[in-house]
Coordinates of C-alpha atoms in Angstrom, one line a residue:
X43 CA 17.8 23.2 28.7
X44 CA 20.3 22.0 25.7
X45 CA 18.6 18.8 23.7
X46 CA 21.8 16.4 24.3
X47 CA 21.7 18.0 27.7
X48 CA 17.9 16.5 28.1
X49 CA 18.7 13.4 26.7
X50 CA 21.6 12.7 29.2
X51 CA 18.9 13.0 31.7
X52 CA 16.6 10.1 31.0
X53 CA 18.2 7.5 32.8
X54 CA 18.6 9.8 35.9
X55 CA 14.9 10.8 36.2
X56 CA 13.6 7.6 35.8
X57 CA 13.9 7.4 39.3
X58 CA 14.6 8.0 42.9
X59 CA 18.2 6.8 43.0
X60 CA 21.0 9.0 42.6
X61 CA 22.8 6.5 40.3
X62 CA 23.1 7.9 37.1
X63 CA 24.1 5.8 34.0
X64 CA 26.9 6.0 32.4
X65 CA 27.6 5.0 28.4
X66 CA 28.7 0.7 28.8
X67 CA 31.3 -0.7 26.5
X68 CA 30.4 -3.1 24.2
X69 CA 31.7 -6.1 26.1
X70 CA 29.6 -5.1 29.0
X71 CA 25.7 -5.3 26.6
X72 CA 24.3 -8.6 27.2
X73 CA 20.8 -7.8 26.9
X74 CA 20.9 -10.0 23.8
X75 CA 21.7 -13.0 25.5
X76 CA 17.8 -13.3 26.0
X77 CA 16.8 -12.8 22.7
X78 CA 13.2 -14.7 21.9
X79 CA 13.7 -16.3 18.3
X80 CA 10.6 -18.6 18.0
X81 CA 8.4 -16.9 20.0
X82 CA 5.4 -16.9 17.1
X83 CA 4.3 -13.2 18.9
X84 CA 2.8 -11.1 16.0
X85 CA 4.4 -8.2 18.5
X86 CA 7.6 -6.4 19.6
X87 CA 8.5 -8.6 22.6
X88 CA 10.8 -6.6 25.0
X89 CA 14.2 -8.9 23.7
X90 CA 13.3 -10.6 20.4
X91 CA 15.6 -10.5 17.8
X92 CA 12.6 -8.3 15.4
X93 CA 13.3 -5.4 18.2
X94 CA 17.2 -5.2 17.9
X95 CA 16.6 -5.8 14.3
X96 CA 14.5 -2.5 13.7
X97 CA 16.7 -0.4 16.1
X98 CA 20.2 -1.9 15.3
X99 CA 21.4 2.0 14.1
X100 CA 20.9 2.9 18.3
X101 CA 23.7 0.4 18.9
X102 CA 25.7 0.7 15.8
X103 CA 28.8 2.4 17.4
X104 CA 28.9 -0.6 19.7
X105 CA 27.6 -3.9 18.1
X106 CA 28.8 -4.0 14.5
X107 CA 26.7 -7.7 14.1
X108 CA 23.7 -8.4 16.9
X109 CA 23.1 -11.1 15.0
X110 CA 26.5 -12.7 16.6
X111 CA 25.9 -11.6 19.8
X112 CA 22.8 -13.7 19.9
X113 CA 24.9 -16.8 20.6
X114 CA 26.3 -15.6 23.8
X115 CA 26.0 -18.2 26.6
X116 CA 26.5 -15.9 29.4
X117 CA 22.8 -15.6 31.9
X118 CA 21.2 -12.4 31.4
X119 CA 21.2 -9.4 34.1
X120 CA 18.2 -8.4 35.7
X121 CA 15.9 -6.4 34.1
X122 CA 17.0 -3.0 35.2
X123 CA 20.3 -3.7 34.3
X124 CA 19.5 -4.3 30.8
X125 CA 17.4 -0.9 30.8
X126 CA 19.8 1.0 32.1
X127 CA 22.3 0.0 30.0
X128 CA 20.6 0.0 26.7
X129 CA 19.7 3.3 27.6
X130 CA 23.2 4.4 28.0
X131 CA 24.3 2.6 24.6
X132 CA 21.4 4.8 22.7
X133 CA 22.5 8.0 23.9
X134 CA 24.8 8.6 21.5
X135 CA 23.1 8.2 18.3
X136 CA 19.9 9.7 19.7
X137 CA 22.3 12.7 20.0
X138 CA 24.2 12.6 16.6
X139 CA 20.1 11.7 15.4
X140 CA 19.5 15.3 17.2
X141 CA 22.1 17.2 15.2
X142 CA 21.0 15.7 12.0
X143 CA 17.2 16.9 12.4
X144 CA 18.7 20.5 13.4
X145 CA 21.2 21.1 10.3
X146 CA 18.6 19.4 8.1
X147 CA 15.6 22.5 9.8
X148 CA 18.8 25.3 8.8
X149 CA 19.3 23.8 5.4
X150 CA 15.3 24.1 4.7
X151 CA 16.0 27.8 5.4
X152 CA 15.2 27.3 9.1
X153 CA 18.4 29.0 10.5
X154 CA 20.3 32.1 10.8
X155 CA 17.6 34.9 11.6
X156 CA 14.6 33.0 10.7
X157 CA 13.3 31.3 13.7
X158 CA 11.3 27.9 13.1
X159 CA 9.1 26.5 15.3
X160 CA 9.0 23.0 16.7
X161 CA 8.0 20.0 14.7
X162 CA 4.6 18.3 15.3
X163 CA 4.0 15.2 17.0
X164 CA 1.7 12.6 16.0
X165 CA 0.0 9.7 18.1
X166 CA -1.3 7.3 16.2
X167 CA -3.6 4.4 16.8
X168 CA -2.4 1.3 15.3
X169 CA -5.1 -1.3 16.1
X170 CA -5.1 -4.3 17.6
X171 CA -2.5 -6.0 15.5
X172 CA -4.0 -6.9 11.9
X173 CA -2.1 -3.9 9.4
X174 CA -5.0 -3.6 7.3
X175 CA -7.5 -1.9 9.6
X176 CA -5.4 1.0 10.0
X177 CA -6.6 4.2 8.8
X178 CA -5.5 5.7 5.3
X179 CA -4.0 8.8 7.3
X180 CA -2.6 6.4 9.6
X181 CA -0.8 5.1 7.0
X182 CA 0.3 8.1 5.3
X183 CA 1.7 9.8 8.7
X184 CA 3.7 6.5 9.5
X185 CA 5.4 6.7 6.0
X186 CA 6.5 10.4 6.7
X187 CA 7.7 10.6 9.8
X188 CA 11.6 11.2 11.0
X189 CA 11.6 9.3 14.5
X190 CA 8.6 6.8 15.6
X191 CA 8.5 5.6 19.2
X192 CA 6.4 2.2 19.2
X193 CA 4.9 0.8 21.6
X194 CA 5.0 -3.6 22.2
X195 CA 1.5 -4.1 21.0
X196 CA 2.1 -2.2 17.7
X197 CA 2.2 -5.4 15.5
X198 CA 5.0 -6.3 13.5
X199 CA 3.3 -6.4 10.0
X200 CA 2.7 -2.6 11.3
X201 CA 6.1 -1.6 11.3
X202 CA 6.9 -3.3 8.4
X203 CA 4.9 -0.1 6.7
X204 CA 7.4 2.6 8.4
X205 CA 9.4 4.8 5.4
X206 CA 13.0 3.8 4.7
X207 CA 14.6 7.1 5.9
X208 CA 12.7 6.8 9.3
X209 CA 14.1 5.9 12.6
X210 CA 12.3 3.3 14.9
X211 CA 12.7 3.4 19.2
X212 CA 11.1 0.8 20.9
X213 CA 9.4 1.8 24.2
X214 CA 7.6 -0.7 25.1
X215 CA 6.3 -1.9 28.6
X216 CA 5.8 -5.1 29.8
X217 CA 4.5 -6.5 33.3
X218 CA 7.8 -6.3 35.0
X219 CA 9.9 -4.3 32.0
X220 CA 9.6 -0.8 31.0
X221 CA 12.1 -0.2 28.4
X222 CA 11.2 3.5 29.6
X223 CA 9.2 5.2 32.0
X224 CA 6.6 7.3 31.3
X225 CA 8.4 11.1 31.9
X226 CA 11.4 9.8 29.9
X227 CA 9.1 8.8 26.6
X228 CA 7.5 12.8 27.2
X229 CA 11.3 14.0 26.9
X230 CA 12.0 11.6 24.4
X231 CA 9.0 13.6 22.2
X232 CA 9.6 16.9 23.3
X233 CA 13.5 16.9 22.3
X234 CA 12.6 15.6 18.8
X235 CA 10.1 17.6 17.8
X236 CA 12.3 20.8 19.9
X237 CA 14.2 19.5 16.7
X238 CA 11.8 20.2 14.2
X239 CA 11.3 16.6 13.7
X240 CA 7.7 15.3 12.8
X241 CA 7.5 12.6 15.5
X242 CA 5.3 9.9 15.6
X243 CA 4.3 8.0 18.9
X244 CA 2.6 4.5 17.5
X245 CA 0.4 2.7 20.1
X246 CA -1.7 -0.5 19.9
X247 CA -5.4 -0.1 19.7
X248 CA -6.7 3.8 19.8
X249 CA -4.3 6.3 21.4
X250 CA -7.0 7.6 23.7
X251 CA -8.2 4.6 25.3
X252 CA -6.1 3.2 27.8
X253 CA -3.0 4.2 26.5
X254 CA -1.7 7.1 28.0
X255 CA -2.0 9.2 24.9
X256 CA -4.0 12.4 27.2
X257 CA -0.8 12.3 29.4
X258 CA 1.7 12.4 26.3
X259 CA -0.9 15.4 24.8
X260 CA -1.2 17.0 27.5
X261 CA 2.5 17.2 28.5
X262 CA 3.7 18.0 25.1
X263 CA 0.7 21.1 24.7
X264 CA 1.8 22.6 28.1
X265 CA 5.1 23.0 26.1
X266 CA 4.2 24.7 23.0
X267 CA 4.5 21.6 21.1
X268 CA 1.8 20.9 18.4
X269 CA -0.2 17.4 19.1
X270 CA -2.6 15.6 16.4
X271 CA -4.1 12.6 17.7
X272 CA -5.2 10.0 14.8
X273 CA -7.3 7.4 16.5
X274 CA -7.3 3.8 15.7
X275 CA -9.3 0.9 16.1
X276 CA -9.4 -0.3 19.8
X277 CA -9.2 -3.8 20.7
X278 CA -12.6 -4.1 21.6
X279 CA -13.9 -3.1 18.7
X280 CA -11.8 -4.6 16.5
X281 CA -11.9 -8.4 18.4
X282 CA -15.4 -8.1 19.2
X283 CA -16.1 -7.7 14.9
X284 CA -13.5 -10.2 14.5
X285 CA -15.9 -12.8 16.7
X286 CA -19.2 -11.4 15.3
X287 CA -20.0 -9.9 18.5
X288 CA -22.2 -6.9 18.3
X289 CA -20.8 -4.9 21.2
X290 CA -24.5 -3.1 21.6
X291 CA -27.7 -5.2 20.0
X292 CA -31.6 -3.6 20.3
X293 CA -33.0 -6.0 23.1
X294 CA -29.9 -7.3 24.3
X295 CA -27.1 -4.4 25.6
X296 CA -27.7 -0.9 25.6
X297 CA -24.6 0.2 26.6
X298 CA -20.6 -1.0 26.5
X299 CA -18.3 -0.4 29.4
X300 CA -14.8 -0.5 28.7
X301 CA -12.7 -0.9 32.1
X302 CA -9.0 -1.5 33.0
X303 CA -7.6 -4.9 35.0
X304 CA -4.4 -2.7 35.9
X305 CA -4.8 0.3 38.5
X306 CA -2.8 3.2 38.4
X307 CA -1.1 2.0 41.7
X308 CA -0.8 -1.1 40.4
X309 CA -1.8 -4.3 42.6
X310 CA -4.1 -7.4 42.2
X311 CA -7.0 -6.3 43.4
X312 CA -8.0 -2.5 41.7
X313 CA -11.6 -3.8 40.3
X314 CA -13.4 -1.6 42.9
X315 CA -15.9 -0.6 40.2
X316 CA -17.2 -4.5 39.8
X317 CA -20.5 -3.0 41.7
X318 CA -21.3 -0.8 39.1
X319 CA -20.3 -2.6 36.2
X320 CA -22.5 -5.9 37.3
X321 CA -25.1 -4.9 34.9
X322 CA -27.0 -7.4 32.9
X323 CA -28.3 -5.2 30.1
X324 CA -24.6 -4.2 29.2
X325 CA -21.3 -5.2 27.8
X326 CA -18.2 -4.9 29.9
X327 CA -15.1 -5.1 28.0
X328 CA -11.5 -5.8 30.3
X329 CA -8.2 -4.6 29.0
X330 CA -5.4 -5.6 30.7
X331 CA -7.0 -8.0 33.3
X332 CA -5.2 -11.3 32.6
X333 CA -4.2 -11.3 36.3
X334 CA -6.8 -10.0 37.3
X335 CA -9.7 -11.5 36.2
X336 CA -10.5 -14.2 38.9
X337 CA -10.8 -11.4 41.3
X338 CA -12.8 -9.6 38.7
X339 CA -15.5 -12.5 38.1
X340 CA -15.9 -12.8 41.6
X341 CA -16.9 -9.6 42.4
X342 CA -19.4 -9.2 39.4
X343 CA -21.2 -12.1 40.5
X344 CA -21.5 -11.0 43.9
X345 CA -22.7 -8.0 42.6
X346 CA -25.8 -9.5 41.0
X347 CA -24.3 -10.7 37.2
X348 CA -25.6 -13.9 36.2
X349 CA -22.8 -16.9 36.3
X350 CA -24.4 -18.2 33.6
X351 CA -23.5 -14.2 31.6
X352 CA -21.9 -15.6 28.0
X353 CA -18.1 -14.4 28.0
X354 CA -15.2 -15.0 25.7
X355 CA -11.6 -14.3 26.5
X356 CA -9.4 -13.5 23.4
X357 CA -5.7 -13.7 23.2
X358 CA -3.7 -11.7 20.5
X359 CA -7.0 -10.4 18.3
X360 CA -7.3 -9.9 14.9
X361 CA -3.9 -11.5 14.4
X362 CA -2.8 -14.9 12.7
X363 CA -2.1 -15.8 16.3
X364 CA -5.2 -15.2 17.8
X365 CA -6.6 -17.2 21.0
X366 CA -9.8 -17.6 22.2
X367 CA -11.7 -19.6 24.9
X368 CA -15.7 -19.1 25.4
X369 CA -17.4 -19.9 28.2
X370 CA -19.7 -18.9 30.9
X371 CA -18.6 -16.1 33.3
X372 CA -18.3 -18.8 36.3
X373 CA -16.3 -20.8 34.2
X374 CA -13.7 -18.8 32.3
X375 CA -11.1 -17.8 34.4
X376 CA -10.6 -21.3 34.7
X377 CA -10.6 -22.2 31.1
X378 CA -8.2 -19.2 31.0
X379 CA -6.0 -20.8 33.1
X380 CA -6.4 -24.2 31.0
X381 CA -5.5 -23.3 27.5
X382 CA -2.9 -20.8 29.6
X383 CA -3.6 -17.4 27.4
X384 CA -1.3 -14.8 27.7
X385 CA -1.0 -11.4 27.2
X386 CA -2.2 -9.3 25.6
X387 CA -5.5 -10.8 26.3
X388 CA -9.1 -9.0 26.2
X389 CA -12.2 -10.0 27.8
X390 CA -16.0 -9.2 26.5
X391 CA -18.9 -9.8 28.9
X392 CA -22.6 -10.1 28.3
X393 CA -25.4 -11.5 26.7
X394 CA -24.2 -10.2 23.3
X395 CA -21.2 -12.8 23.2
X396 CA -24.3 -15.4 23.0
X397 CA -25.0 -13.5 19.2
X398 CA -21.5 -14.4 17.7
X399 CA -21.6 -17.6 15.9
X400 CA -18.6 -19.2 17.2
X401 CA -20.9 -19.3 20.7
X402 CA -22.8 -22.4 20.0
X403 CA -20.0 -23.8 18.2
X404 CA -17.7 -23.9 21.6
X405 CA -20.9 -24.2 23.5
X406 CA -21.7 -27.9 21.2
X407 CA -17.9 -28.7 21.5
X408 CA -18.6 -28.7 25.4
X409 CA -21.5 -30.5 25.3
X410 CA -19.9 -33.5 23.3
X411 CA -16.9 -33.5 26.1
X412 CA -19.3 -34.0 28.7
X413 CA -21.0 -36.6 26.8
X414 CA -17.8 -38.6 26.1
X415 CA -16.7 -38.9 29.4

């Protein structure tokens, strides 16, 4: 199948209606009514004005200013709308982007009876937000890549590293907003580097830890396309030395247990693994359970862990806008609730959240609220 031709498919297999999307005029893009400007998010929020910033050349045959467009006092469409027709408004200079890639492979001696192979695609592990615990070859892959696809949790100070020849596409999910699916980001990959583009694919925390990165490998090798995975620091490790929290500690936990709030069918309820997680000699670490945590708690208590288990909830680690409430597991989905943490939000529970000094600090702050009232 042709490259432009793949491209034009996106939008149709993205999902079971026969609609297919067709390029919007200008006067028609109101996505940008929505645009966050004060959010304070160290992250690529699915309309702020930092994402149409970065990707402005996508829409550049359409919107000559997004800043002006910013004051439009029109409401916004629903979501899938404003996916479908951004979509449509990118095709174009993801195609002309295309055609670039291939004359620059036949200038580099690439064409004519010399056949090249495919560029290489890199996923890379950005951390959990702060820029400088990325890895050297991190860094260096980031600065020399034609086309990186980021996702919402790869920080902004991140991107701010990306070379000034490279192109940036956001495809970031949100609970309710996926900029793309899934099978439209594996196309997305396999047209560039079909190109002979080197690729990157830039995802929060480590690329190999709940982030889809085996699925985007494994669809790309089936294909003949080259994959190097350069791992990154995952949130838990990265919040939990942020806190002083020793994830493991001789005595304490022998073991760490990373586990998922979303499940793959989605739902509010997926914990199903609560009875085998309950275990007082390790640490359980929750990505992604924001929602789902008050089901979560429930069920490890049941199970046989401690209310009393030390836990911490942290909003937005390792950034300048960090979060964080302590408390005991019976008490913090409700303290959650309280100082109304968002996402991204991670949870560590177990005796080791006892070891980090900011523990008795919160746990003296509560003790002097009880005795002032």
């Amino acid at each position: 199948m042709a490259l432009c031709t793949r491209l034009q498919s996106f939008p149709s297999s993205s999902s079971s209606s026969s609609n297919h999307i067709r390029p919007t005029k200008a006067s028609n893009f109101h996505p940008i009514c929505s645009l966050h400007y004060n959010s304070h998010s160290p992250f690529t929020e699915k309309h702020s004005i930092e994402r149409y910033q970065r990707d402005q050349w996508l829409y550049k045959t359409q919107l000559e200013n997004i800043e002006n467009m910013a004051s439009c006092s029109s409401p916004p469409p629903d979501s899938n709308s404003v996916r479908q027709n951004e979509i449509a408004l990118q095709l174009p200079e993801l195609k002309k982007l295309l055609q670039v890639l291939r004359e620059k492979r036949e200038r580099e001696g690439c064409g004519g009876w010399k056949k090249c192979g495919p560029g290489n695609v890199f996923l890379v592990g950005t951390g959990p937000g702060d820029p400088e615990l990325l890895t050297l070859k991190a860094v260096r892959v980031i600065q020399s890549a034609d086309l990186l696809l980021y996702d919402r949790l790869v920080s902004n100070d991140v991107l701010d590293l990306v070379g000034p020849n490279a192109r940036l596409l956001y495809v970031g999910k949100t609970a309710g907003y996926h900029s793309r699916t899934q099978e439209e980001i594996h196309e997305l990959l396999l047209s560039f580097a079909e190109a002979g583009a080197t690729v990157v694919r830039l995802k929060g925390g480590d690329p190999l830890v709940f982030g889809r990165g085996g699925e985007e490998m494994d669809f790309l090798q089936q294909q003949g396309i080259h994959v190097k995975v350069i791992p990154g620091i995952t949130a838990a490790s990265g919040i939990a030395a942020e806190l002083g929290i020793p994830l493991t500690h001789r005595g304490v936990a022998n073991s760490v247990r990373f586990l998922t709030g979303h499940s793959r069918k989605g739902g509010t309820d997926p914990l199903f693994v609560a009875e085998n997680a309950a275990d007082p000699d390790s640490t359980l670490v929750i990505y992604m359970g924001l929602s789902t945590f008050p089901s979560l708690a429930l069920k490890l208590m049941h199970h046989g862990l401690p209310p009393n288990t030390p836990a911490v909830a942290v909003e937005r680690g390792t950034t300048p806008q960090q979060r964080m409430v302590f408390a005991e597991l019976k008490d913090l989905a409700n303290k959650i609730t309280t100082v109304e943490l968002v996402s991204p939000t991670l949870m560590i529970i177990g005796n080791v959240v006892a070891l980090s000094p900011l523990w008795s600090l919160s746990m003296n702050e509560a003790s002097c609220m009880v005795q002032a009232k």
